Each structure stands twice: as structure tokens, then as C-alpha cells.
C-alpha atoms as one frame of an Amber mdcrd trajectory, in Angstrom:
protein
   0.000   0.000   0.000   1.588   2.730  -1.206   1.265   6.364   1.159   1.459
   9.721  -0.291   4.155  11.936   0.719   3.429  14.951  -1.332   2.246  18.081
   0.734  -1.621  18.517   0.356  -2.312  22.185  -0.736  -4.528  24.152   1.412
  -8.112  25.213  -0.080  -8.857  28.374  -1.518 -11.633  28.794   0.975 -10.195
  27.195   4.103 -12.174  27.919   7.410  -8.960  30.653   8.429  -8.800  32.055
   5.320 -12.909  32.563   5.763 -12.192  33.827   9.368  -9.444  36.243   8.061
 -12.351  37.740   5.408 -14.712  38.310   8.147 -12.719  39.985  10.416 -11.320
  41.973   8.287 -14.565  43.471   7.157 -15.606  43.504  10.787 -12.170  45.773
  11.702 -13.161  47.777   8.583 -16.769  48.247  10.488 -15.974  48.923  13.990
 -13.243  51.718  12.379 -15.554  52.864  10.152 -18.199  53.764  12.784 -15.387
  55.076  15.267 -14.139  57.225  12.896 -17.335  58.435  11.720 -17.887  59.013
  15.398 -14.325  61.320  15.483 -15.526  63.205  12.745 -18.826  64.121  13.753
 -17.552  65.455  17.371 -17.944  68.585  16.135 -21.474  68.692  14.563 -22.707
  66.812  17.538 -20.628  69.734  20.042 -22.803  72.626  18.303 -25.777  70.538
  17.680 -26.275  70.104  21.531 -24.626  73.557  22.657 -21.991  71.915  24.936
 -18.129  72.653  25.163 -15.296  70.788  24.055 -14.679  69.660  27.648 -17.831
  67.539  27.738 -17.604  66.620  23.853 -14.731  64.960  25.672 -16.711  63.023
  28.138 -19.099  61.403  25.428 -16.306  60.625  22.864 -14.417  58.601  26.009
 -17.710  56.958  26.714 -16.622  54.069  23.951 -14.183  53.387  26.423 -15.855
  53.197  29.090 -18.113  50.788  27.514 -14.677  48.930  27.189 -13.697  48.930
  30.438 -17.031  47.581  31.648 -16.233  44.227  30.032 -12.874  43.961  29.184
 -11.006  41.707  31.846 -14.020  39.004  31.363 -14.329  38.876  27.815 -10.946
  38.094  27.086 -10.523  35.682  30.142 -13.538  33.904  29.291 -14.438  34.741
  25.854 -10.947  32.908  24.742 -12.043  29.467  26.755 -15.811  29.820  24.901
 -16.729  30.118  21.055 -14.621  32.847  20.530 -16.029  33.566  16.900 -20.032
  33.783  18.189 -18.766  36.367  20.718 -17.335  38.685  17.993 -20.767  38.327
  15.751 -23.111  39.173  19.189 -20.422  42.537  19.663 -21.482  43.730  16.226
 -24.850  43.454  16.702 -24.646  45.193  20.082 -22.588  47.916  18.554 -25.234
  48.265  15.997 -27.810  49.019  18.341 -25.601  51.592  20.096 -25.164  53.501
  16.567 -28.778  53.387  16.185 -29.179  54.767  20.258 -26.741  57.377  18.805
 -28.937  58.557  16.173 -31.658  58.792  18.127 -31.608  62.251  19.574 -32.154
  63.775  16.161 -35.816  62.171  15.966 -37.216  63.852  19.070 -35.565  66.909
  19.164 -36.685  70.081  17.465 -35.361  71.993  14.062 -31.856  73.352  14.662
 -31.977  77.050  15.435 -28.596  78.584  15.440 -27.595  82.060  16.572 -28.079
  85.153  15.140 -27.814  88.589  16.648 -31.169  89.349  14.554 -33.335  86.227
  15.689 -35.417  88.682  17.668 -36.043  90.732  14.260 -36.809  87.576  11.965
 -40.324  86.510  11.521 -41.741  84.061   9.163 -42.320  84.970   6.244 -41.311
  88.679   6.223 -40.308  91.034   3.557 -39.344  93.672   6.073 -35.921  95.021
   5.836 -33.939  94.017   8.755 -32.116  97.075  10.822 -29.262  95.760  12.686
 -28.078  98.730  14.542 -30.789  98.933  17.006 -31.897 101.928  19.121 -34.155
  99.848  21.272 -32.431  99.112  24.752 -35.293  96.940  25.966 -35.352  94.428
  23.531 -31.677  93.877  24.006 -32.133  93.443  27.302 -34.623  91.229  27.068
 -32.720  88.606  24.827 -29.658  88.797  26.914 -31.234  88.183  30.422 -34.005
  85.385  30.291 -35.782  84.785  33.380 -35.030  81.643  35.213 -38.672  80.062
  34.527 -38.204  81.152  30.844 -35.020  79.318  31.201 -36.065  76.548  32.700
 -39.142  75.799  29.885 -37.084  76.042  27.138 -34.676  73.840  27.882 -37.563
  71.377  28.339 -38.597  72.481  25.382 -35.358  72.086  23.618 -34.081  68.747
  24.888 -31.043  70.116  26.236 -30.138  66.999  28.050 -30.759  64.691  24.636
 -26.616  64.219  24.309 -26.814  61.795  27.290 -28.558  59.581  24.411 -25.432
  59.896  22.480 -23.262  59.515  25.691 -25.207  55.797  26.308 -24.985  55.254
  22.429 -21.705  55.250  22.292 -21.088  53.396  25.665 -23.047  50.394  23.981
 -20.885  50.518  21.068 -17.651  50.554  22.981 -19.374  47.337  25.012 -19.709
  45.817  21.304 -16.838  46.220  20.283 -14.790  44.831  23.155 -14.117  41.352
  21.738 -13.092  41.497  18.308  -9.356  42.607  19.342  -8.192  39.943  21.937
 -10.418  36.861  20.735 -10.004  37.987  16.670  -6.151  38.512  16.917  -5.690
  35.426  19.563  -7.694  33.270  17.063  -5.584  34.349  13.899  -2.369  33.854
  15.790  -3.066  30.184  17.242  -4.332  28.672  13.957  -1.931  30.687  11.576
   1.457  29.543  10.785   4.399  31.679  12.899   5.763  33.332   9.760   2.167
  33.896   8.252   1.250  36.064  11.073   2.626  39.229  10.887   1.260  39.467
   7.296  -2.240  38.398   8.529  -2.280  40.995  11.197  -1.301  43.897   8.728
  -3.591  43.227   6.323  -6.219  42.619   8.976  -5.053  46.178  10.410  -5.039
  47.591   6.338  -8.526  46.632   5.717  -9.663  48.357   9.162  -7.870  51.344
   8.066 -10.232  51.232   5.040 -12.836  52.126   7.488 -11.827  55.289   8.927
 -11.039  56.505   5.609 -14.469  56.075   4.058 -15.739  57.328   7.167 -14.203
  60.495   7.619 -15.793  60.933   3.706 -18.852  60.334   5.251 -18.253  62.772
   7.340 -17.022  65.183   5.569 -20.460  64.298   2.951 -22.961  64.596   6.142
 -21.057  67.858   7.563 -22.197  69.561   4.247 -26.103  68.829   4.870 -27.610
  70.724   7.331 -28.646  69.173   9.659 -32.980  69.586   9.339 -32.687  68.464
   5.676 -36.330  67.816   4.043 -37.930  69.448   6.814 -37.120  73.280   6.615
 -36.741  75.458   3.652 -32.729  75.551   2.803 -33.218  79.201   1.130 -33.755
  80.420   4.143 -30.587  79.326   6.171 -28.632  82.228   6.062 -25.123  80.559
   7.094 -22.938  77.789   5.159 -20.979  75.220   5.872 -17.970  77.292   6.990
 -19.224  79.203   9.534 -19.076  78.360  13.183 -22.318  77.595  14.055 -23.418
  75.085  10.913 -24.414  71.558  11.929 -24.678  69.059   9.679 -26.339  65.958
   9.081 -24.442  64.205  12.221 -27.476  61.577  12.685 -27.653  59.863   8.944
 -24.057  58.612   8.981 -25.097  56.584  12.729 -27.580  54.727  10.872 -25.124
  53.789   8.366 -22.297  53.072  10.200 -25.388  50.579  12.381 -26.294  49.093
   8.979 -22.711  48.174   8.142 -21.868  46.758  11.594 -25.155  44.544  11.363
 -24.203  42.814   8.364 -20.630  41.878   9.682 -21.861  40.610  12.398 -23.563
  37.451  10.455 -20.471  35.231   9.101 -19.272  34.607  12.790 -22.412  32.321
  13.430 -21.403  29.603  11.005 -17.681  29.645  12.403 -16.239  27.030  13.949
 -14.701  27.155  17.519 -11.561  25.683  17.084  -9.578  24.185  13.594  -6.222
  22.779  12.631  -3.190  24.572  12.965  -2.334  25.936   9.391  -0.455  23.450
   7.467  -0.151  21.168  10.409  -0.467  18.204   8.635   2.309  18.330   6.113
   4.952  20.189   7.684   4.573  20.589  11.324   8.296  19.041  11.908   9.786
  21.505   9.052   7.984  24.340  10.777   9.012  23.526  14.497   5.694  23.624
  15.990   5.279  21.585  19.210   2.416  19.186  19.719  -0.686  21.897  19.971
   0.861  24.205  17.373   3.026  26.205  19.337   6.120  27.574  17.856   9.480
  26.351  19.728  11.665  29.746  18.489   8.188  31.480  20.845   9.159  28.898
  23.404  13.162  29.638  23.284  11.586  33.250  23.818   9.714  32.748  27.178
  12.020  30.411  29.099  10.951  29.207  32.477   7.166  29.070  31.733   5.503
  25.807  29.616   1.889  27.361  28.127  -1.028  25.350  28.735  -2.459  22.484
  26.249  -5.467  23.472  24.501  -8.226  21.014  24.666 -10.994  22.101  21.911
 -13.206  19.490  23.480 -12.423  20.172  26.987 -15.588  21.070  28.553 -16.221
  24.432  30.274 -16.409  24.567  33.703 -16.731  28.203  34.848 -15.814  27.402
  38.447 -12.703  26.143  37.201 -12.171  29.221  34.470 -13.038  31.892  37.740
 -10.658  29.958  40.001  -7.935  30.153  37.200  -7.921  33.643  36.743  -5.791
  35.183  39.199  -3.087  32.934  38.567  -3.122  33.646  35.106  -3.221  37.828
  35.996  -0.477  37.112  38.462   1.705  34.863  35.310   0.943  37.825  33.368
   2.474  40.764  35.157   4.961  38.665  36.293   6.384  39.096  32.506   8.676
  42.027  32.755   8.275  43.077  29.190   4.266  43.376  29.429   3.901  46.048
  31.895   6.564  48.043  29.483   4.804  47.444  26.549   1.547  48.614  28.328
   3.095  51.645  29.562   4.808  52.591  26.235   1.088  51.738  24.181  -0.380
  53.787  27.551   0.914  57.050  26.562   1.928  56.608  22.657  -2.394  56.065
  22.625  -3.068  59.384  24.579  -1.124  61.486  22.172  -2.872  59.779  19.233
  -6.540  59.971  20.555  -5.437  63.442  21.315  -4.845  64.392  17.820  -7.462
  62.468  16.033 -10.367  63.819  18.054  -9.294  67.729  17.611  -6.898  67.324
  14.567 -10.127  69.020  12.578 -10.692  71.328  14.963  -6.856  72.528  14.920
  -7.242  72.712  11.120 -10.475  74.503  10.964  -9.176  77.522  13.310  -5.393
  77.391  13.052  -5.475  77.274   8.872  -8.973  78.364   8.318 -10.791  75.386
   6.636 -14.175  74.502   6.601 -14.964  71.188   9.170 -15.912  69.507   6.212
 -12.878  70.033   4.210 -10.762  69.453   7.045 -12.538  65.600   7.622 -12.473
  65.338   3.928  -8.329  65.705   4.106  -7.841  63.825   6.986  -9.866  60.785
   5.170  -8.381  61.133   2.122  -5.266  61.442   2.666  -3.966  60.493   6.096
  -5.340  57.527   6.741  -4.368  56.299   3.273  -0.958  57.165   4.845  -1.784
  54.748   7.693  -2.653  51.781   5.773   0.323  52.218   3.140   2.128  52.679
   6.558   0.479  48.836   8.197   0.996  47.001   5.322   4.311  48.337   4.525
   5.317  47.071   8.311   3.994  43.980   8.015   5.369  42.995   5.020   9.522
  44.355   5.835   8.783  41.817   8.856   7.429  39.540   6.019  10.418  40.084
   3.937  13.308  39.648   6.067  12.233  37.632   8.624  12.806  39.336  11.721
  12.054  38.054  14.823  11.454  40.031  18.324  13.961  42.459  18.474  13.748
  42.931  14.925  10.181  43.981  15.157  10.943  45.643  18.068  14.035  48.129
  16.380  11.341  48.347  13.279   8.907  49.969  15.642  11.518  52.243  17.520
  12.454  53.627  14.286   9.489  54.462  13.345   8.374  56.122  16.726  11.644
  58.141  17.019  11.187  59.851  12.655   7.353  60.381  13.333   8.304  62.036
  16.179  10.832  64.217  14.791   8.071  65.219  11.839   5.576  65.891  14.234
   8.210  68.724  15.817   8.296  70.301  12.437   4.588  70.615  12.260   5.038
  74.022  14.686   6.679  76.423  12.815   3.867  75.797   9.768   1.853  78.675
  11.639  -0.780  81.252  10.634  -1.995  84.830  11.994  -5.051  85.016  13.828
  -8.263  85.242  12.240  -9.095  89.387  12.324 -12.020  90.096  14.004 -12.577
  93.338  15.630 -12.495  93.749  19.309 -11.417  90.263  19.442  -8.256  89.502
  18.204  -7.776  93.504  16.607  -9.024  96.645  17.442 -11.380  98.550  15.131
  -8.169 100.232  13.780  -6.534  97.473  12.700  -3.935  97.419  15.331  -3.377
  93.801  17.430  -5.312  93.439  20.895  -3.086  92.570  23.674  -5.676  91.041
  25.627  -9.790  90.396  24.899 -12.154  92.119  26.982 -16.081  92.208  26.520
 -15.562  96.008  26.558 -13.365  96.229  23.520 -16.026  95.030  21.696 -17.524
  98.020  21.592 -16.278 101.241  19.553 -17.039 104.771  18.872 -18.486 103.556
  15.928 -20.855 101.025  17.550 -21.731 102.613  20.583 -24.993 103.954  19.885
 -26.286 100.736  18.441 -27.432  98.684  21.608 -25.487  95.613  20.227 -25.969
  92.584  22.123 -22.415  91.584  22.807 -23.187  87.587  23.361 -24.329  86.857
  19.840 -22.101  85.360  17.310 -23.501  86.110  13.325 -19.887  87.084  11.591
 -20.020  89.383   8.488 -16.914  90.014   6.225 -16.100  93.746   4.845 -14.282
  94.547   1.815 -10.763  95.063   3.972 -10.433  91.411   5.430 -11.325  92.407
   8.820 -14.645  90.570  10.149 -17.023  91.755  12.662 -18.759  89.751  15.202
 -22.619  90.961  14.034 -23.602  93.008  11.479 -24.397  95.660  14.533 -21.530
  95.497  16.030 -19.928  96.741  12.325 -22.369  99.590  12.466 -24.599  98.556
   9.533 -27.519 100.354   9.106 -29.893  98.552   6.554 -29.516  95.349   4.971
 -30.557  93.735   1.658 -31.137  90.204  -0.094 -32.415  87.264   2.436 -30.534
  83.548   3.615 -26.972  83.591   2.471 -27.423  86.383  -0.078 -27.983  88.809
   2.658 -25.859  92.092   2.472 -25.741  94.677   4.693 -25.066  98.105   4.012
 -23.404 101.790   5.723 -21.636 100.090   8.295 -20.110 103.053  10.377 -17.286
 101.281  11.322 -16.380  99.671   8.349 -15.877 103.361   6.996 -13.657 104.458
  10.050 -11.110 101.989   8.298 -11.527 103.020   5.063  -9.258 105.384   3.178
 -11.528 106.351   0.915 -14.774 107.568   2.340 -16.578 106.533  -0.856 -15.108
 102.893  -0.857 -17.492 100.166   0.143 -19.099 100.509   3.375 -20.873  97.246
   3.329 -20.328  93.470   4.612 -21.827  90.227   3.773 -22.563  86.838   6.190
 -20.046  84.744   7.165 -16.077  85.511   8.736 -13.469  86.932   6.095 -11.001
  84.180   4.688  -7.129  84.103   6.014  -4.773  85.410   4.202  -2.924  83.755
   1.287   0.181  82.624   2.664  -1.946  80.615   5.209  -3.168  78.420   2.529
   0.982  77.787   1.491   1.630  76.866   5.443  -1.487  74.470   5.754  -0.279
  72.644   2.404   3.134  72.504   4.383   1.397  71.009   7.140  -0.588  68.479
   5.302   2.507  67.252   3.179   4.578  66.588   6.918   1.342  65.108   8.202
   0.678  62.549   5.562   4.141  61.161   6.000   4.652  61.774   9.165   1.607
  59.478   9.605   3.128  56.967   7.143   6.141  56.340   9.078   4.086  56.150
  12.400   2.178  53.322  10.848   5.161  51.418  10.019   5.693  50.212  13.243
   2.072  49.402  14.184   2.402  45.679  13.006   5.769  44.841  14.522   4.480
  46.719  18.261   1.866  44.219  17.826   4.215  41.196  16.922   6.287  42.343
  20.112   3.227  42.064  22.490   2.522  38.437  20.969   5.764  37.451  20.693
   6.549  38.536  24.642   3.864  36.756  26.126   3.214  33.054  26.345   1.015
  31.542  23.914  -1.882  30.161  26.440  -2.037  33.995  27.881  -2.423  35.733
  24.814  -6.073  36.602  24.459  -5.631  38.126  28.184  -2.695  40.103  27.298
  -4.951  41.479  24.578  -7.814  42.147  26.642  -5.419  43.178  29.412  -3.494
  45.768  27.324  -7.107  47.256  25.409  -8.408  47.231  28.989  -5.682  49.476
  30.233  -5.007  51.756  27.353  -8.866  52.228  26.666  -9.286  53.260  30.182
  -6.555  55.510  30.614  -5.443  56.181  27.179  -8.747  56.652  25.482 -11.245
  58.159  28.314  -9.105  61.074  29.835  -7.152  62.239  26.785 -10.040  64.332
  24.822 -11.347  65.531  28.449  -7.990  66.857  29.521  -7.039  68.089  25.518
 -10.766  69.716  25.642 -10.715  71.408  29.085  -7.027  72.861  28.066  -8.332
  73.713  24.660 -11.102  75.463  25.679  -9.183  77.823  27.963  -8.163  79.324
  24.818 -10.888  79.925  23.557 -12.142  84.164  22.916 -16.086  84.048  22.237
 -18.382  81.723  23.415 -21.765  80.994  21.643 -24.995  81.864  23.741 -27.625
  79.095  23.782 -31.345  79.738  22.872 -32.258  79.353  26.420 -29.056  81.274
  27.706 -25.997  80.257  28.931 -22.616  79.586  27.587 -22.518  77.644  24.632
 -20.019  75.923  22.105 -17.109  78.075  21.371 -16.698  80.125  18.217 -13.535
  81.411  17.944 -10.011  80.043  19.503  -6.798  82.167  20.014  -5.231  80.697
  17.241  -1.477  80.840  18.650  -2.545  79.872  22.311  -4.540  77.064  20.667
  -1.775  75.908  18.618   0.635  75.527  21.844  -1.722  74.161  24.008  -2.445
  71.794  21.382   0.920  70.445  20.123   2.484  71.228  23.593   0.245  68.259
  24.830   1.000  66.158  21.967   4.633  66.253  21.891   4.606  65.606  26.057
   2.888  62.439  25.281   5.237  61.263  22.155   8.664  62.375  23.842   7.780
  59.985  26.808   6.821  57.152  24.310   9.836  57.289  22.943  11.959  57.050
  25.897   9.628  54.297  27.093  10.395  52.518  23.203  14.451  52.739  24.325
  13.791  51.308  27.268  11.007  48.699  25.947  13.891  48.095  22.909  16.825
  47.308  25.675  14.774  44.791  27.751  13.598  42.656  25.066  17.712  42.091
  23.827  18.466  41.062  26.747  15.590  38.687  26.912  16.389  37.721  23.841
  20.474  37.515  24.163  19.703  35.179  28.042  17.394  33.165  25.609  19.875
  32.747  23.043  22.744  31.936  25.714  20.041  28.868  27.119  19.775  27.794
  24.262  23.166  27.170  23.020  23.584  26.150  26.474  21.053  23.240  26.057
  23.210  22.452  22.584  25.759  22.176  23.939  24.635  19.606  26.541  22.828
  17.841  23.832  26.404  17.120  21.995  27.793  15.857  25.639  25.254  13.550
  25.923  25.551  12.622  22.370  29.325  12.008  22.911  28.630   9.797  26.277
  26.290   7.629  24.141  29.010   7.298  21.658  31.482   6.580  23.848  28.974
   3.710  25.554  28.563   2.134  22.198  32.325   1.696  21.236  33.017   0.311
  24.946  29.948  -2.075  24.136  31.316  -2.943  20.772  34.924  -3.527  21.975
  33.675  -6.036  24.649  31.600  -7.968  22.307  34.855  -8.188  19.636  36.825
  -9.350  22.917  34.434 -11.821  23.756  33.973 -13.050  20.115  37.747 -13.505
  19.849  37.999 -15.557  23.101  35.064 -17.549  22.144
């Protein structure tokens, strides 16, 4: 009977090769609704009237949804059906993008701030007179009473965020298993040198998703918000100006379509399957008896992992029991407290900058929100994947083990870094608004007071100084309202609106005949601006490229460093730590800095401070990247250190195991030596025979 010894080929379709589909299109879900979520902090900030402090608080809410479930998902998740797990999270976070979306449906039409709201009436061909003479009313606007107060936030819904605040919570609970049992799943059934590649174009496909959905954001940020329910013509502000919301609510009920359908291959999944190529090559490969790799093993000295038994039944007393232990194994591996540390703080610069990146580009450079999402999607995170896969496949490529992965990643922490720096000499002016950040004149304010806001020129006009409605003269200087410019009569209605002998436009004219009018909406920078922000965006897109480089071989360290039975709780150990404390507090702290700089708040319909509408632009821009190059210096002094423990680990590892050779060839020689006394004795006893 004759056997075959040629090596079967694996199937097109194989069950890992299915699992690697559908969790790629899941990574490409769960990023495609967080980044949609990133994207639309803004909308959501102005929609609801809150500061950037508390937009904070409900973008860290995904993590706290994390941190609810973590520790027990990974423990036990990675003992159960790891792959029916990952489907139920994407359903759950499809119901918390739907709970998301929510708010929109019960709340009222948008009705943003104008200095004139008290003017406007439905349906009106009356010209509007800003400057008004009529001290009363102006009172009355600015100084509610507190029943009024009270009523209309009822009215309003002021407290409907905490729907978006529980929305996301239930998406962060979602999405808490795909990371530790997806990646522990890939890397126990994948061949050793297979993984790396797996991983990065895993992480490649995911970065698919925050690119398409910072395009939907951008697409939703220019519809306003009430669209098919109020009459566009007569919006009178666009989607530059400060106090535009778009359509924040339609891309939630995409992004809860999306994570619905990914959710459905991981029901017809099996729980456990062969090692990959196990049965034609497992001696060539060096795998041990349940697939584990023995150049891992040389790696971790002093610890044996655990035997996995597929068909071991659960016993949840005995899971419980084992948990400590396994926590205590855990730490007890220098290298993974370093590697949580370094992720720790490398994560709170990068949540940092993705969740006010357009917020820094929309008042440091001038661009719309929707332009700035736009560029961030379409370029950056293109960066990002180009960056993964490029990682993955140098590992790939040469082979590199631990601390080849691990000087891959240093390298490409320590040049980001260094482009990052450059980012803060690619500066504009402030935006010129009188008696904010200039004087009537012209000149530069030293410092803002509510009283410089008002001038000769405006005095006798009763302006409300709360309001925020920006019109643009013919000189580049912008005025807060169209009153506090001095304008006299206005013509034209929505966006067309003009508005004409504005006394203090004239006081900076030369030419008394020149224009004395302005038009809606804040003046645009000046031209060299636009050279610096394509300076910025050309050091940003590869500055993000070389960041992304080392993503795959940080992640190749962390499962490389840990022992093979322990790896789903490293996972769940490290997103449990770096989602608590590197995702919650970073856009609280960021937004509570960030809004220290800011110079005019928005008033709310029912009174109040509101979102901010104009930032400092240079305080801004070093609070900002003051914060994020903190974070990045100490992540790359925690890399150097991370970098010097693991060659040590792995030169005592190497030293052990030549060690263990060279007992192997002692023994060897003993046994020699045996046999040729053996043999000897036998010729002597032939011979005498």
C-alpha cells in the first residue's frame, strides 16, 4: 500500500482564510463607525450647545463601555466560542449607533444664533435694521428669566446628548471582543511566519474604514442638519461658519447598517480548527504538539503554556478559580507592563490628535470642518494603511524576529516624532475680528475684553455683545454681528444677505466713498496661510506613514513577549488598560485645556454659555501640540527602554539555548562513547570464544 508523501495544498476557501475575510470586514466596520464618530464630534458639540470639555466626556464613553467588560471577555471569551462572541459585539454595537442617532428624531429643528433672531419673523419682507436703538429688547434677549429658562430647555431637549453619551457606551461594550479573541484566534491557527502578514492586512482593511468614514463625514457635515424638513433658502449661514451643523445623525444609521451585516459570518464559524499546514509540515515548521512555535518557546524560558483542549468542557468554576493565577503569570512578565506603559501614553497622544486634529485645522489654517474631515480621510489615513501594510510585510520580507520587530517599531516612533516637531513652525496669523483679536483700527489686541467690543463707531447701536452672526467687509477684517460693524440697513435674504453703511467699516476706510458694506459669514485668512497648511498636510501625511510602520511589529512584540496560552488576556489586558486611561481622559484633559483658549463663546437659545466660536489661534496651537509632543517624547523614551529589555531577553534566551546544545552534543558524545566500549567487549568476547 503505497502512502502519499506529497504536501496537500490548502483550499482556496479554508475555514482561516474565511475567518481572516470576516474579520477583516468587521475591523473595517468597527473603524468605520469610530471614525465616523471622530468626525462628527464637532457637529454633535454645536448641535447640543456643549463645550469641548464635555464633547470629551461622550467621545471617552466608547471606552468606558470597554472597560465595563474587558477583563471578562478576554478571560472567558478565549475558553468559549470565541467567533459567536465577535458576531453578538457587532450586533450590540449596531444598536448603540442606532441609540446614537436617536436624539435627532425627538428633538426640534436646529436654530442657530443670530444677533437678529429677535427681528426675523416668518415669512417677512421687512428690511432688517441691525443697529438697534431699542435698549429693551436687548435686554430682554440677553437676560431670560429663570422660569423662561427653565421651559425652554424642556422644550429644547437640552439633556438629549446623554442619548449619544449611552450610544456610544453600547458601542464601545460591542466592540470589546473582536481585538483579543479575533487577533488570539488568527495567531493560534496561523502559521508563525504567516502572522505578521495576517495581522497587517487585517489592520489595512480596518484602516479602510476610517477613511471612508471620515468621507462620510465630511459628505454629512455639508447637509444641514434639518434636511427635508425646513426650507434651505432660508438658512442664512454655510458650511464654513461656526455655528453650521450638519447631518451628524444619517451617517449613525449607516455606520449601524454596516456593523449589522458583519456581524452574520461569525455564526457559522467554527470554535476551534487545525493549525495551518499542520499536517504536512509541522516538523519543518518547528511547531510543538498543539501548534506552538518552539523559536516562541526559546523566547519565554521558564514558563511551559497550557495544552489546549478544543473538546475540553467548560467549567466556569474552574475558568473563575484560574484567573488570578493567570493575571499574576501575566504581570509577572517584565516586558508586558513596558509594553503597556509605552502603548499607555503613545495612545493618549494619538486619541489626542485624532479627536481635535479638525478642529486645529479649521481655526489654526482656516478650513471649513468639512474640508478638514475630507483631508484627513483622504489622505492620512491612506498614509496609515500604506504605513500597516508596509510594516507587516519588511517583517514579512526579512524575517525578523522580536527584536527585529521591536528596532522596526523604535524607528518608526523616534522619525514620526521628529516630523511631528516640524509641524510648529507651519503657523498662521489670527483670524481678524474686531475687538477680538484687533481693534477697530486694525492694530493687534493685547488682551480680549467684553468692553473692547464696543467702539465709537458702535456705541450707539445697543449691540448685544453675546451673539455670534460674523459678516466680512471689503478690507479682510470681520465683525462679530452686522451691529456690532455699524450697519444700518440690509438687503437680499438667507446667504445672499448684504448689509449696508456700516459706520465702522468706513472708520477703516481710506476712501470715504469705498465700500461701506459686509456680507454673512467671517473673512477668509490670508494667502500665505493656505501655502503653510499645504506645508502642514505634506509633513502630516508622512509623518503618519512612518508612524504606521511600526504598528504591526508593536503588535508582533506584544505576541511574541507573552506566552502563547495567555495571549487573548494580554490582549484584553493591554485594550483594557489603554482604553481606560489612554482613550477616556485624553479628549477631556485636551478639551478642558483647549477650551481655555478659547475668545467668544456661543450663547444658547435658552441662555448660557454655549459651544465656542472662535479660539486664540497661537494659544490654541501651543496648548495643542504642547500636549501632543509631552505624550510622544515619553513614548519614545519608554520605546528605548522597551527596545533594551527585550535584547536582553532575547540575548539570556539565546545563551540557554546554546547552552542546552551544547549539553545535547555531551550527551551525544557519552552515548558514543557507551557504544564503542559495548562494541569492543563484544569483539573481545567473540575472539575468546
Amino acid at each position: 500500500m503505497s502512502v502519499d508523501t506529497k504536501p496537500r495544498r490548502e483550499a482556496c476557501c479554508s475555514k482561516l482564510k474565511l475567518f481572516l475575510v470576516s474579520l477583516s470586514f468587521v475591523y473595517f466596520a468597527k473603524a468605520f463607525g469610530g471614525s465616523y464618530m471622530k468626525s462628527s464630534v464637532t457637529q454633535i458639540e454645536r448641535r447640543f450647545d456643549i463645550p469641548s470639555s464635555l464633547i470629551g466626556v461622550i467621545d471617552g464613553s466608547f471606552e468606558i463601555g470597554n472597560l465595563l467588560v474587558i477583563a471578562f471577555v478576554s478571560y472567558f471569551g478565549a475558553k468559549l466560542h470565541r467567533p459567536r462572541i465577535i458576531g453578538t459585539g457587532c450586533i450590540i454595537m449596531a444598536l448603540g449607533s442606532f441609540l446614537t442617532a436617536m436624539p435627532h428624531f425627538f428633538q426640534g429643528h436646529y436654530k442657530y444664533e443670530t444677533s437678529m433672531s429677535h427681528s426675523l419673523e416668518d415669512n417677512t419682507t421687512e428690511t432688517i435694521l441691525p443697529c438697534l436703538t431699542n435698549h429693551s429688547t436687548v435686554t430682554e434677549n440677553d437676560m431670560p428669566t429663570e422660569e423662561s429658562k427653565a421651559a425652554c430647555e424642556k422644550e429644547v431637549g437640552s439633556s438629549m446628548w446623554v442619548y449619544v453619551f449611552l450610544g456610544n457606551m453600547l458601542r464601545g461594550i460591542g466592540e470589546t471582543p473582536i481585538t483579543p479573541l479575533g487577533m488570539s484566534y488568527v495567531d493560534d491557527f496561523s502559521r508563525e511566519e504567516n502572522t505578521a502578514f495576517y495581522i497587517a492586512c487585517i489592520q489595512t482593511v480596518g484602516i479602510l474604514g476610517p477613511m471612508l468614514g471620515f468621507m462620510l463625514g465630511s459628505f454629512c457635515a455639508k447637509i444641514y442638519v434639518d434636511i427635508g424638513s425646513v426650507d434651505l433658502d432660508s438658512v442664512s449661514i454655510n458650511d464654513k461658519d461656526s455655528r453650521w451643523v450638519g447631518a451628524w445623525w444619517l451617517g449613525f444609521l449607516v455606520t449601524g447598517i454596516i456593523m449589522m451585516l458583519s456581524a452574520i459570518p461569525f455564526f457559522f464559524l467554527p470554535k476551534s480548527m487545525p493549525k495551518q499546514g499542520q499536517e504536512e509540515d509541522q516538523d519543518q515548521a518547528g511547531l510543538g504538539p498543539h501548534g506552538s512555535n518552539m523559536e516562541h518557546d526559546n523566547f519565554l524560558p521558564g514558563e511551559k503554556s497550557e495544552p489546549k483542549d478544543a473538546e475540553k468542557d467548560v467549567n466556569f468554576s474552574e475558568l473563575a478559580k484560574d484567573f488570578l493565577p493567570s493575571l499574576r503569570r501575566l504581570f509577572s512578565n517584565r516586558v508586558f507592563p513596558l509594553i503597556i506603559l509605552t502603548s499607555l501614553v503613545a495612545v493618549n497622544g494619538f486619541i489626542g490628535i485624532i479627536t481635535f486634529k479638525p478642529k486645529y485645522m479649521e481655526q489654526i489654517y482656516g478650513q471649513s470642518a468639512s474640508k478638514a474631515i475630507f483631508l484627513i480621510g483622504s489622505m492620512n489615513l491612506p498614509a496609515v494603511a500604506l504605513g500597516v501594510i508596509t510594516g507587516g510585510l519588511v517583517l514579512k520580507k526579512f524575517r525578523l524576529g522580536v527584536v527585529g520587530a521591536a528596532r522596526v517599531a523604535l524607528g518608526a516612533s523616534f522619525f514620526s516624532f521628529l516630523l511631528l516637531l516640524s509641524q510648529y513652525f507651519f503657523q498662521c496669523e489670527n483670524a481678524e475680528v474686531a475687538g477680538l483679536t484687533v481693534s477697530y483700527h486694525g492694530i493687534s489686541e493685547v488682551s480680549y475684553q467684553p468692553e473692547s467690543m464696543v467702539s465709537e463707531c458702535n456705541r450707539g447701536c445697543s449691540c448685544s455683545l453675546k451673539h455670534w452672526d460674523p459678516v466680512c467687509s471689503s478690507s479682510g477684517l470681520s465683525y462679530a454681528s452686522p451691529c456690532l460693524a455699524g450697519c444700518q440697513t440690509s438687503s437680499g435674504s438667507g446667504k445672499q444677505m448684504v448689509f449696508h453703511n456700516c459706520t465702522c467699516v468706513g472708520e477703516m476706510l481710506v476712501r470715504p466713498a469705498a465700500n461701506m458694506s459686509v456680507v454673512l459669514g467671517q473673512c477668509p485668512r490670508q494667502k500665505d496661510c493656505d501655502f503653510m497648511f499645504k506645508l502642514y498636510m505634506a509633513v502630516s501625511v508622512i509623518g503618519a506613514f512612518v508612524s504606521a510602520c511600526g504598528g504591526t511589529p508593536g503588535y508582533i512584540v506584544l505576541l511574541r513577549s507573552i506566552q502563547p496560552d495567555l495571549k487573548s488576556l494580554a490582549l484584553g489586558m493591554q485594550t483594557l488598560i489603554v482604553r481606560t486611561l489612554g482613550g477616556i481622559p485624553p479628549p477631556i484633559y485636551f478639551g478642558a485645556l483647549i477650551d481655555r483658549t478659547c475668545l467668544k463663546w456661543g450663547t444658547k437659545r435658552c441662555g448660557g454659555q454655549g459651544a465656542c466660536r472662535l479660539y486664540e489661534a497661537n494659544a490654541f496651537r501651543i496648548t495643542f501640540l504642547g500636549l501632543v509632543y509631552t505624550l510622544y517624547l515619553m513614548a519614545n523614551l519608554l520605546w528605548v527602554a522597551l527596545y533594551y529589555r527585550i535584547v536582553q531577553r532575547a540575548r539570556k534566551a539565546s545563551l540557554r539555548q546554546q547552552a542546552k546544545q551544547e549539553k545535547g552534543l555531551e550527551a551525544n558524545g557519552q552515548t558514543n562513547r557507551r557504544a564503542s566500549v559495548n562494541m569492543l567487549e563484544d569483539v573481545d568476547r567473540e575472539s575468546t570464544i
